[in-house]
Short mmCIF file of C-alpha atoms and ligand atoms in Angstrom, two decimals:
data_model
loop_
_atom_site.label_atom_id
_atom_site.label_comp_id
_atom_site.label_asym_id
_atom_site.label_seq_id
_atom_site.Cartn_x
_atom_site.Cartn_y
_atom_site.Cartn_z
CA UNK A 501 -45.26 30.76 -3.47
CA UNK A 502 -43.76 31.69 -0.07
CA UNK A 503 -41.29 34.71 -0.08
CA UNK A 504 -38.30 33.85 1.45
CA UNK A 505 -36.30 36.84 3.29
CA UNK A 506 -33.53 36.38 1.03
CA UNK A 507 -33.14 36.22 -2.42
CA UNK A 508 -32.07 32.69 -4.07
CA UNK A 509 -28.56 33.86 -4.61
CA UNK A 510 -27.19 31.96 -7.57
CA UNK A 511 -28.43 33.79 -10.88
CA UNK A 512 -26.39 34.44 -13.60
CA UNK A 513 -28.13 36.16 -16.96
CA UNK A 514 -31.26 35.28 -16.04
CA UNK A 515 -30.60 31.33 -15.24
CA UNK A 516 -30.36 29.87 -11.70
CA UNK A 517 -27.81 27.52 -10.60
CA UNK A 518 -29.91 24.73 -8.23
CA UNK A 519 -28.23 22.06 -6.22
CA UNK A 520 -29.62 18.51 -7.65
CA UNK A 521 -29.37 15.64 -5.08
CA UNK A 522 -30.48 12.19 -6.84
CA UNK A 523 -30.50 10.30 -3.86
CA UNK A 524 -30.64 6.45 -3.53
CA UNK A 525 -33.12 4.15 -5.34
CA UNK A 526 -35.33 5.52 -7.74
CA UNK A 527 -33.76 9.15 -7.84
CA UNK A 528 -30.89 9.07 -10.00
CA UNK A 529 -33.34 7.67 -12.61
CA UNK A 530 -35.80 10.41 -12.65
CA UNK A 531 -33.54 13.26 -11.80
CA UNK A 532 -32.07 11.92 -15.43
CA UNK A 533 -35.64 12.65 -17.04
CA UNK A 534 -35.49 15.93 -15.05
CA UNK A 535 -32.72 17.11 -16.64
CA UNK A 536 -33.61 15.95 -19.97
CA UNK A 537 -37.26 17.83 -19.70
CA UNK A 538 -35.19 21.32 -19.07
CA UNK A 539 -32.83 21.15 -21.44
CA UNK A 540 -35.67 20.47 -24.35
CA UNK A 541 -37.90 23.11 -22.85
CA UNK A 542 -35.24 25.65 -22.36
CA UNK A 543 -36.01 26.19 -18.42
CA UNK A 544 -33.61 28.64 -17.08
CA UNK A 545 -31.75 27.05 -14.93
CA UNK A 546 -28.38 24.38 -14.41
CA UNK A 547 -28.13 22.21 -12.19
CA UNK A 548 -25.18 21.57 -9.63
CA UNK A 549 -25.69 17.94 -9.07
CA UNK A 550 -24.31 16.13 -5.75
CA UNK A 551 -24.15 12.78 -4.88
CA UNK A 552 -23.94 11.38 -1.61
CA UNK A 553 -22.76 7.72 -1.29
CA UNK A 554 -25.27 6.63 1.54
CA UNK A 555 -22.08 3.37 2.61
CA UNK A 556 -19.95 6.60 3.56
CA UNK A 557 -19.10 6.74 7.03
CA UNK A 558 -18.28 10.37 7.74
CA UNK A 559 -19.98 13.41 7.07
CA UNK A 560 -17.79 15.04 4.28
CA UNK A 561 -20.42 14.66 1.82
CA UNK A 562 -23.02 15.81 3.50
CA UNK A 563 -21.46 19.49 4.07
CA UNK A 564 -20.56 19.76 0.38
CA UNK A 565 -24.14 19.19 -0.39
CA UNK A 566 -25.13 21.55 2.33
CA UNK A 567 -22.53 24.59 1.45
CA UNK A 568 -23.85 23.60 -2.17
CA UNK A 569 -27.01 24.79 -0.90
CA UNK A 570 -26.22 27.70 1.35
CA UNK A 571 -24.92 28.81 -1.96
CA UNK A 572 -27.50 28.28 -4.43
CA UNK A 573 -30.33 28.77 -2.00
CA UNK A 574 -32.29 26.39 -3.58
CA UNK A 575 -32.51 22.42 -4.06
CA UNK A 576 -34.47 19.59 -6.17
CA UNK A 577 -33.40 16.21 -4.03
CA UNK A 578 -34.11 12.55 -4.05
CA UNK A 579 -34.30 10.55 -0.64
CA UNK A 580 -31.29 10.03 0.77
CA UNK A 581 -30.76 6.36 1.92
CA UNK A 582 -29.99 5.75 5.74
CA UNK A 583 -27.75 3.13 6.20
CA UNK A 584 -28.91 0.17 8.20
CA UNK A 585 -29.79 0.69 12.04
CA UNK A 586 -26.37 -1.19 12.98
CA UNK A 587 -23.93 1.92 11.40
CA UNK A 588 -24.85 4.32 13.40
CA UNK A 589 -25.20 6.57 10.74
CA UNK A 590 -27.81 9.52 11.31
CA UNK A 591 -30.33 10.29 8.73
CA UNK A 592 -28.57 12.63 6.48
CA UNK A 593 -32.16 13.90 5.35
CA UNK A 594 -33.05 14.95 8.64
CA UNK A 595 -29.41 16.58 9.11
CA UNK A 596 -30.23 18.43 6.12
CA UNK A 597 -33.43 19.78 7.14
CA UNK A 598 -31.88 20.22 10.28
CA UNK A 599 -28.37 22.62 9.33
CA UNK A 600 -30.43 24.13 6.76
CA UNK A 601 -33.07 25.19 9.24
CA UNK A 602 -35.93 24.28 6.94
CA UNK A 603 -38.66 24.85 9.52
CA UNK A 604 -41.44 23.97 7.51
CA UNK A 605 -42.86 21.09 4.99
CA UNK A 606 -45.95 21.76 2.77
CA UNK A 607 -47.45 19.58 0.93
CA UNK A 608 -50.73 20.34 -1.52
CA UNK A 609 -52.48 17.26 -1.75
CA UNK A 610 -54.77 18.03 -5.15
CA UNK A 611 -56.16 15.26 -6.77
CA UNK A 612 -55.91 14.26 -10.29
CA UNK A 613 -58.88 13.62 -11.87
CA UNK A 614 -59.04 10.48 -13.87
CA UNK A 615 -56.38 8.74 -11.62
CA UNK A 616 -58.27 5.84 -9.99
CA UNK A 617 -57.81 6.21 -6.26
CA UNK A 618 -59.97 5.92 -3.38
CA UNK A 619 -60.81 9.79 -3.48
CA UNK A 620 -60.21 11.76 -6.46
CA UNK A 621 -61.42 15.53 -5.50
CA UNK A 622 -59.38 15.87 -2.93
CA UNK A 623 -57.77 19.41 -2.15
CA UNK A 624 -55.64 19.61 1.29
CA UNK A 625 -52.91 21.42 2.50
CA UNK A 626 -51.09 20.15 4.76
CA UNK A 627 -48.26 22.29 6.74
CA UNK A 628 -46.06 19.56 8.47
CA UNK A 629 -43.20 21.20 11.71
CA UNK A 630 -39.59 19.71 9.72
CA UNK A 631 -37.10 20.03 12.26
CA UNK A 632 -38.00 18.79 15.71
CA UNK A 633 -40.59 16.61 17.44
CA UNK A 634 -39.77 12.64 17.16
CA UNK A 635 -36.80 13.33 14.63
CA UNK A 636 -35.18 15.22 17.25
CA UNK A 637 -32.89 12.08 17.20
CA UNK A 638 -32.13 11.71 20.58
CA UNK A 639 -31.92 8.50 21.26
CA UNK A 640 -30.09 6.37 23.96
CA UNK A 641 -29.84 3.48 26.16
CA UNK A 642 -30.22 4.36 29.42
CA UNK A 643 -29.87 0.77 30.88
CA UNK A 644 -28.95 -2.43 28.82
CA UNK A 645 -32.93 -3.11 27.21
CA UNK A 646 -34.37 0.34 28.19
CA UNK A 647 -33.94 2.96 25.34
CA UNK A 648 -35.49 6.68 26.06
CA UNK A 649 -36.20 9.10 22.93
CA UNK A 650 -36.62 12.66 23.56
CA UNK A 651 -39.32 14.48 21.42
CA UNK A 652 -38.62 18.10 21.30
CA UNK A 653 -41.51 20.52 20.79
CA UNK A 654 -40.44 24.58 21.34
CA UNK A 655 -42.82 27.29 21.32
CA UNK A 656 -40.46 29.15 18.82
CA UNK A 657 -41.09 26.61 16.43
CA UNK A 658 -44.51 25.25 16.78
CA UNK A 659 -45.05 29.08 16.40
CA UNK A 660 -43.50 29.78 13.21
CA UNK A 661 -45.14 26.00 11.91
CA UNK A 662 -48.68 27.60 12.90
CA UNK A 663 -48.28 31.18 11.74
CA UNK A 664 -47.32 29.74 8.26
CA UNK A 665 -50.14 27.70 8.19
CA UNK A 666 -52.58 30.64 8.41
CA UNK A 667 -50.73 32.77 6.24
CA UNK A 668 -50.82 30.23 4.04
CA UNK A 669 -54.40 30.03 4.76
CA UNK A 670 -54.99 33.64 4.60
CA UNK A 671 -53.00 34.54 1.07
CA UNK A 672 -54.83 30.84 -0.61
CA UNK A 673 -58.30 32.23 0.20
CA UNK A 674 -58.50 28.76 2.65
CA UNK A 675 -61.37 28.56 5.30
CA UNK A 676 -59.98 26.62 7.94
CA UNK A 677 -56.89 25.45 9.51
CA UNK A 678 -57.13 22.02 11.64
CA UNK A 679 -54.24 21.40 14.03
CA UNK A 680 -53.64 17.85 15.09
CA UNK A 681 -52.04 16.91 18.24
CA UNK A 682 -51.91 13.84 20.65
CA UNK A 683 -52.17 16.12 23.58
CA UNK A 684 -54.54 14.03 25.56
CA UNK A 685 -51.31 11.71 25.80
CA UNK A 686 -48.44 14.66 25.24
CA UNK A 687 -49.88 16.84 27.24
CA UNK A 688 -46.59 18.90 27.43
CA UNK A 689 -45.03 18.21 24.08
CA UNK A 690 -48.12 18.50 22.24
CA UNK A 691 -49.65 20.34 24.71
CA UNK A 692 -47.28 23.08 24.13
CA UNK A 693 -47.67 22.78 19.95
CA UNK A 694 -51.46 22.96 20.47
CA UNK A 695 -51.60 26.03 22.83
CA UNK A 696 -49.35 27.54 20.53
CA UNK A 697 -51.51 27.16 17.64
CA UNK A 698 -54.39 28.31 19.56
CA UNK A 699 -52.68 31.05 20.12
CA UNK A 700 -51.64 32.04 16.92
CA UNK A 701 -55.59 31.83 15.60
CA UNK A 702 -56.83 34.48 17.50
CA UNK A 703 -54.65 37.15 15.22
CA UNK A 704 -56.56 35.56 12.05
CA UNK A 705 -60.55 36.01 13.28
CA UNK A 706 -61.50 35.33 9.52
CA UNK A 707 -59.94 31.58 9.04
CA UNK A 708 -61.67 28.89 11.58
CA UNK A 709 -59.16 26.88 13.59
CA UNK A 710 -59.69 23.40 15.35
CA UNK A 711 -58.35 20.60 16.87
CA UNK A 712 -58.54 16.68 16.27
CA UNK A 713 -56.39 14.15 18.09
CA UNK A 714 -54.18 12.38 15.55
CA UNK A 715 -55.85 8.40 16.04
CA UNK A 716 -59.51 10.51 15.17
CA UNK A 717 -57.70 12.32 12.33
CA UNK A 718 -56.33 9.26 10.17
CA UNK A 719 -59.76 7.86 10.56
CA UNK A 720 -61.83 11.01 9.71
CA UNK A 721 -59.23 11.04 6.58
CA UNK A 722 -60.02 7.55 5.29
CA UNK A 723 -64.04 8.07 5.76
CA UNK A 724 -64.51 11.86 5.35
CA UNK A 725 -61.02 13.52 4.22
CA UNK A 726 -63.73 16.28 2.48
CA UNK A 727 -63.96 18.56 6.28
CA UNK A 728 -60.38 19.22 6.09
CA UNK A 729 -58.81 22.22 4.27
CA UNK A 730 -55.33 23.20 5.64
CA UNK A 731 -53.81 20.80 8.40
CA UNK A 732 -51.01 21.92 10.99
CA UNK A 733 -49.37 19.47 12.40
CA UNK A 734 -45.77 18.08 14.21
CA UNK A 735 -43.27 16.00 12.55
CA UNK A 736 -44.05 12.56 12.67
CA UNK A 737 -47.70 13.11 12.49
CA UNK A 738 -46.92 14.66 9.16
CA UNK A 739 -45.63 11.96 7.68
CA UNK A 740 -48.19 9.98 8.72
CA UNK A 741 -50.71 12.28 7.62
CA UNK A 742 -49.15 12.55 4.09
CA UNK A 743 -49.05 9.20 3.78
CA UNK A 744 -52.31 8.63 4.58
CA UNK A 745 -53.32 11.30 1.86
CA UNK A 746 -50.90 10.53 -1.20
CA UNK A 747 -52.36 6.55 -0.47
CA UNK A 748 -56.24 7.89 -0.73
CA UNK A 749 -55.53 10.01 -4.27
CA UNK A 750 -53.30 7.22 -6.25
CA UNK A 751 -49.75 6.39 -4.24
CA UNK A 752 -46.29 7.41 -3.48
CA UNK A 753 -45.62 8.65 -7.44
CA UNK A 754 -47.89 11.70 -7.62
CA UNK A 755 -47.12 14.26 -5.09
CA UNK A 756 -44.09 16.64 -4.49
CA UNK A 757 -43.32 18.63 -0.88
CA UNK A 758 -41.70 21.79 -0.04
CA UNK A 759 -39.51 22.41 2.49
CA UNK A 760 -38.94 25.82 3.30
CA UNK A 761 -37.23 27.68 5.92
CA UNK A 762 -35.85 31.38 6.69
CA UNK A 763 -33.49 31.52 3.75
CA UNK A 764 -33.27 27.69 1.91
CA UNK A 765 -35.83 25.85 -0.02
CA UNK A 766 -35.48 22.17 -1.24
CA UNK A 767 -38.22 20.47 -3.22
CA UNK A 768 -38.64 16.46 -2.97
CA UNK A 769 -41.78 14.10 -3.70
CA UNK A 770 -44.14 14.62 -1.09
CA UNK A 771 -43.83 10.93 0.51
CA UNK A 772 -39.95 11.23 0.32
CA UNK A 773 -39.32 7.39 -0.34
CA UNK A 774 -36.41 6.03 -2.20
CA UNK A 775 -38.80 3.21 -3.90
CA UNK A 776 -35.49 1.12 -3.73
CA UNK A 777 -37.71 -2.36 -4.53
CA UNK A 778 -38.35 -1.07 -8.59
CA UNK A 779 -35.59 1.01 -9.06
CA UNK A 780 -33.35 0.74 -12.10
CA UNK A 781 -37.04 -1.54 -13.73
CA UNK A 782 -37.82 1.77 -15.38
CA UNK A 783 -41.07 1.71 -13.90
CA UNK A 784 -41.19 4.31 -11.11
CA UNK A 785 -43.89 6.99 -11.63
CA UNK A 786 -42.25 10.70 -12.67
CA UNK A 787 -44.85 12.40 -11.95
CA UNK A 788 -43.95 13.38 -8.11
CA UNK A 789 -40.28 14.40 -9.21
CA UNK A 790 -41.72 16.15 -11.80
CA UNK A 791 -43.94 18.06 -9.84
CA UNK A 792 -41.09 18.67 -7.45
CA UNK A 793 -39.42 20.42 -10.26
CA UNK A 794 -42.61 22.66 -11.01
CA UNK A 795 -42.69 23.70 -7.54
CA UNK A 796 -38.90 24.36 -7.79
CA UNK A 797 -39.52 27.10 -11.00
CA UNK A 798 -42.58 28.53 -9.16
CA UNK A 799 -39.86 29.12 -6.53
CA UNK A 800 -37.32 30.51 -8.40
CA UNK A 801 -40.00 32.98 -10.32
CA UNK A 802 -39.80 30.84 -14.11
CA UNK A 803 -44.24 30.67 -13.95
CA UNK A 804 -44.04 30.39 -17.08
CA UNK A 805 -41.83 27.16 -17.43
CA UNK A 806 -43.77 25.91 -14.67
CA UNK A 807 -46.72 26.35 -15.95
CA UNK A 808 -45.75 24.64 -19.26
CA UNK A 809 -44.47 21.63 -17.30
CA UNK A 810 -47.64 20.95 -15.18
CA UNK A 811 -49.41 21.55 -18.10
CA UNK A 812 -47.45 18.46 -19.85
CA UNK A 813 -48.11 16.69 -16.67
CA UNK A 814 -51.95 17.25 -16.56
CA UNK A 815 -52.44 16.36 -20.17
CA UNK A 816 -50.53 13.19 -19.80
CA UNK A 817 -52.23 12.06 -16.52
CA UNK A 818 -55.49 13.10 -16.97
CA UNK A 819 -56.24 13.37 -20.54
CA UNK A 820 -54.12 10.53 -22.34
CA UNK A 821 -54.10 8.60 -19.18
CA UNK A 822 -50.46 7.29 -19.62
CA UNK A 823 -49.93 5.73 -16.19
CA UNK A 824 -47.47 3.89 -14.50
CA UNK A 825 -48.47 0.70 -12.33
CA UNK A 826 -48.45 2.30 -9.41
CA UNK A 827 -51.96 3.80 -10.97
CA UNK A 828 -53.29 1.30 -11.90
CA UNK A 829 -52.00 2.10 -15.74
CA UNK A 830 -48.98 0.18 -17.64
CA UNK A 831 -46.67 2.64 -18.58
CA UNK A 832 -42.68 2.61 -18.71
CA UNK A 833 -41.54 6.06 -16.87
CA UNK A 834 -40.51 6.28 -20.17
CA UNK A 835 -43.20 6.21 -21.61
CA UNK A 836 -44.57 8.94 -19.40
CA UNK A 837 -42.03 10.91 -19.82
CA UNK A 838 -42.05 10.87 -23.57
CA UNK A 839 -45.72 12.07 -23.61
CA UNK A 840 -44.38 14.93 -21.16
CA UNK A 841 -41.54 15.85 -23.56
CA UNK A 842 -44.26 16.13 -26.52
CA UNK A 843 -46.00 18.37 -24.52
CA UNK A 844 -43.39 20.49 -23.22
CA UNK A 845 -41.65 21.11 -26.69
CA UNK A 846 -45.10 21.52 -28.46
CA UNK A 847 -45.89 24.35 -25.87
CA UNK A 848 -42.37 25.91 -25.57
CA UNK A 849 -41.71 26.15 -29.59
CA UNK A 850 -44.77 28.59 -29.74
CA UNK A 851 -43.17 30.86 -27.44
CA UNK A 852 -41.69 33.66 -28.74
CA UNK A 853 -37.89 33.46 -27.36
CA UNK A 854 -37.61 30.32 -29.49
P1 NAI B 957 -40.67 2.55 -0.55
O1 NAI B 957 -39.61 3.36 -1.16
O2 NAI B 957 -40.49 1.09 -0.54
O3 NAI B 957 -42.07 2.93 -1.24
C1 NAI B 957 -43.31 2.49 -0.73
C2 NAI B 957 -44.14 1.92 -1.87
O4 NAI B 957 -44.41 2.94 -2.80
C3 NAI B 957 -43.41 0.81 -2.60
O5 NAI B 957 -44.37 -0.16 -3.00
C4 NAI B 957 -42.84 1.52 -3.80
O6 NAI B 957 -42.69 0.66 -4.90
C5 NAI B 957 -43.92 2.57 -4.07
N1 NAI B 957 -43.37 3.77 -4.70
C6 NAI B 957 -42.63 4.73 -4.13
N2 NAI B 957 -42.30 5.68 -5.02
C7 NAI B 957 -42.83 5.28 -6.20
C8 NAI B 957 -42.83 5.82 -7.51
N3 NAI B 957 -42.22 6.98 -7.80
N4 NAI B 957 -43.46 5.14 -8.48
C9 NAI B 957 -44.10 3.99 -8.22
N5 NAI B 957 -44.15 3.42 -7.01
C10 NAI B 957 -43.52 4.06 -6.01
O7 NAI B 957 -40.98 3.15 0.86
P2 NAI B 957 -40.58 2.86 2.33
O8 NAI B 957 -40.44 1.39 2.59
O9 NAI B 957 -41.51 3.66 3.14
O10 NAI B 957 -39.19 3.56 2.48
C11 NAI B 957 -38.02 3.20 1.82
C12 NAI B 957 -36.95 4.14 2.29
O11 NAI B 957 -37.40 5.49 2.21
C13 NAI B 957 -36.52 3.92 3.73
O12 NAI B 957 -35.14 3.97 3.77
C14 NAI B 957 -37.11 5.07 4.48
O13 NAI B 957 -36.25 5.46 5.50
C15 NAI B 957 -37.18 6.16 3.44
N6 NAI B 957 -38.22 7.09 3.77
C16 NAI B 957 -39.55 6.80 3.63
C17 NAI B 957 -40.50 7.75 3.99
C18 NAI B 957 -41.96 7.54 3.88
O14 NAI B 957 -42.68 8.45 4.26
N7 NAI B 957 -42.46 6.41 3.37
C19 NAI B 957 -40.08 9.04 4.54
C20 NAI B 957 -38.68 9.24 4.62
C21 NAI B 957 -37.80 8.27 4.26
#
């Protein structure tokens, strides 16, 4: 769990106070099951919940949910849906990542064993730049038909993106870090995030460090995705990249991200999708909400609610096998969640403060 310089602020006898965004689609339904899970297993903490109404034209919303945050110091979110290309409308989830300065995404890419997917012993980190690169946007039209994009790589960044990936590597016991670039074509954007990551290698001697083009990369992920270990990588790449990943080990349902900057943290699933097409059909997956929540009470310090929690998840996903669609099972989220809740209260009524 990263250290953060400062202290989640909001804690009041022992509980936390964490800023819940739902989201669009499929979040309001699971941040519901969320909700429900801590308040039968007694995790420490309430939630400050903040919706966003994506039709809203200004940007009022957006700062309560971000002086929500500055506050609290932590977040559990949904995706927040971008209005259609014609509004003008920025993403508000890069804004957020953006005011909140949450430099870095990380997402552990574990497999589950027992969920069919095209891998299923998978174990890769990867450490994804949050704040710059092709989400810079910076878009305009220049001339009527001719649109230019800026992508904006800074040393200061790609520096702090690449030291956290070896200290992530170093303090995880990880053997290599693998930074992927398109600097053949870049050759100053991602020229500059690759020298900078070469750079930062030489102060750890004891983790390995190379470099793969990102076309070679996606590739070497769908035919060998066993060489790589911890991946560093710029924005858009990262997404890619995650994709890629959560598709080989069973979907969009399973993993959660981190996003984690100087002073904020806000925990998501990993692919960030709103899965608009089956919400409200009570058949999204939990699980990567879920887990987003587990990472959120590593966070915060509560191991031992967390540890309950991925327990229930683990036992439900690997050893009852209650799946959703998405893995190939045919589950109701509530029916997944209900095996979770058995779990969680089974586990938390043994412990002593109960
Ligand atoms: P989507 O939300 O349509 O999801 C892609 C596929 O995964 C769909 O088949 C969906 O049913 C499935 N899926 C997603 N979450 C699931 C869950 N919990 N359980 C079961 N199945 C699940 O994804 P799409 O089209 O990429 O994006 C929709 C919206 O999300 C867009 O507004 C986009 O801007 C936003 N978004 C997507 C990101 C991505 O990496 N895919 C990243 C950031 C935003």
């Amino acid at each position: 769990v990263r250290k953060l310089k400062s202290i989640p602020k909001a804690q009041y006898g022992g509980r936390h106070t964490v800023t819940m965004l739902p989201g669009g689609g499929i979040g309001p339904e699971l941040m519901e099951h969320v909700r429900e899970i801590f308040r039968l297993g007694g995790m420490p903490v309430d939630f400050e919940v903040v919706n966003i109404d994506p039709h809203s034209d200004g940007n009022d919303d957006l700062e309560y949910l971000i002086t929500s945050i500055k506050r609290n110091g932590v977040a559990i979110k949904g995706n927040i849906e971008t209005g259609s290309l014609d509004t003008g409308i920025a993403s508000r989830n890069v804004a957020l990542r953006n005011e909140l300065d949450l430099f870095v995404n990380v997402l552990k890419c574990k497999s589950y064993p027992g969920v069919p997917a095209r891998y299923s012993d998978l174990d890769i980190i990867i450490v994804r730049q949050n704040t710059e690169g092709e989400y810079a946007m910076l878009e305009h039209e220049s001339v009527h038909g001719v649109v230019e994009s800026m992508k904006i790589v800074t040393a200061e960044n790609s520096e702090r993106v690449a030291r956290f990936a070896f200290e992530y590597a170093k303090s995880h016991g990880r053997k290599r870090v693998t930074t992927i670039h398109k600097a053949n074509i870049m050759k100053l954007s991602d020229g500059l995030f690759l020298e900078t990551s070469n750079r930062v290698a030489k102060d750890y001697p004891n983790i390995a460090h190379n470099n793969m083009i990102i076309d070679n990369c996606c590739m070497q992920l769908v035919s060998n995705p066993h060489q790589f270990d911890v991946m560093n990588m710029t924005n858009l790449y990262g997404t890619i990249v995650s994709n890629v990943i959560c598709g080989l080990m069973g979907g969009a349902g399973l993993l959660s991200g981190r996003n984690y900057g100087d002073h904020y943290a806000v925990f998501e699933p990993g692919t960030r999708n709103t899965g608009t097409s089956i919400a409200g059909k009570g058949i999204a997956n939990p699980i990567a909400m879920l887990n987003a929540a587990v990472d959120m009470l590593e966070h915060l310090g509560h191991n031992t609610h967390a540890g309950i929690l991925s327990d229930a998840i683990r036992k439900t996903v690997c050893d009852d096998k209650i799946l959703t669609a998405d893995l190939g099972g045919s589950a109701s989220t509530k029916e997944v969640v209900n095996c979770i809740k058995k779990y969680v209260i089974e586990e938390t009524s043994k412990m002593k403060w109960f």
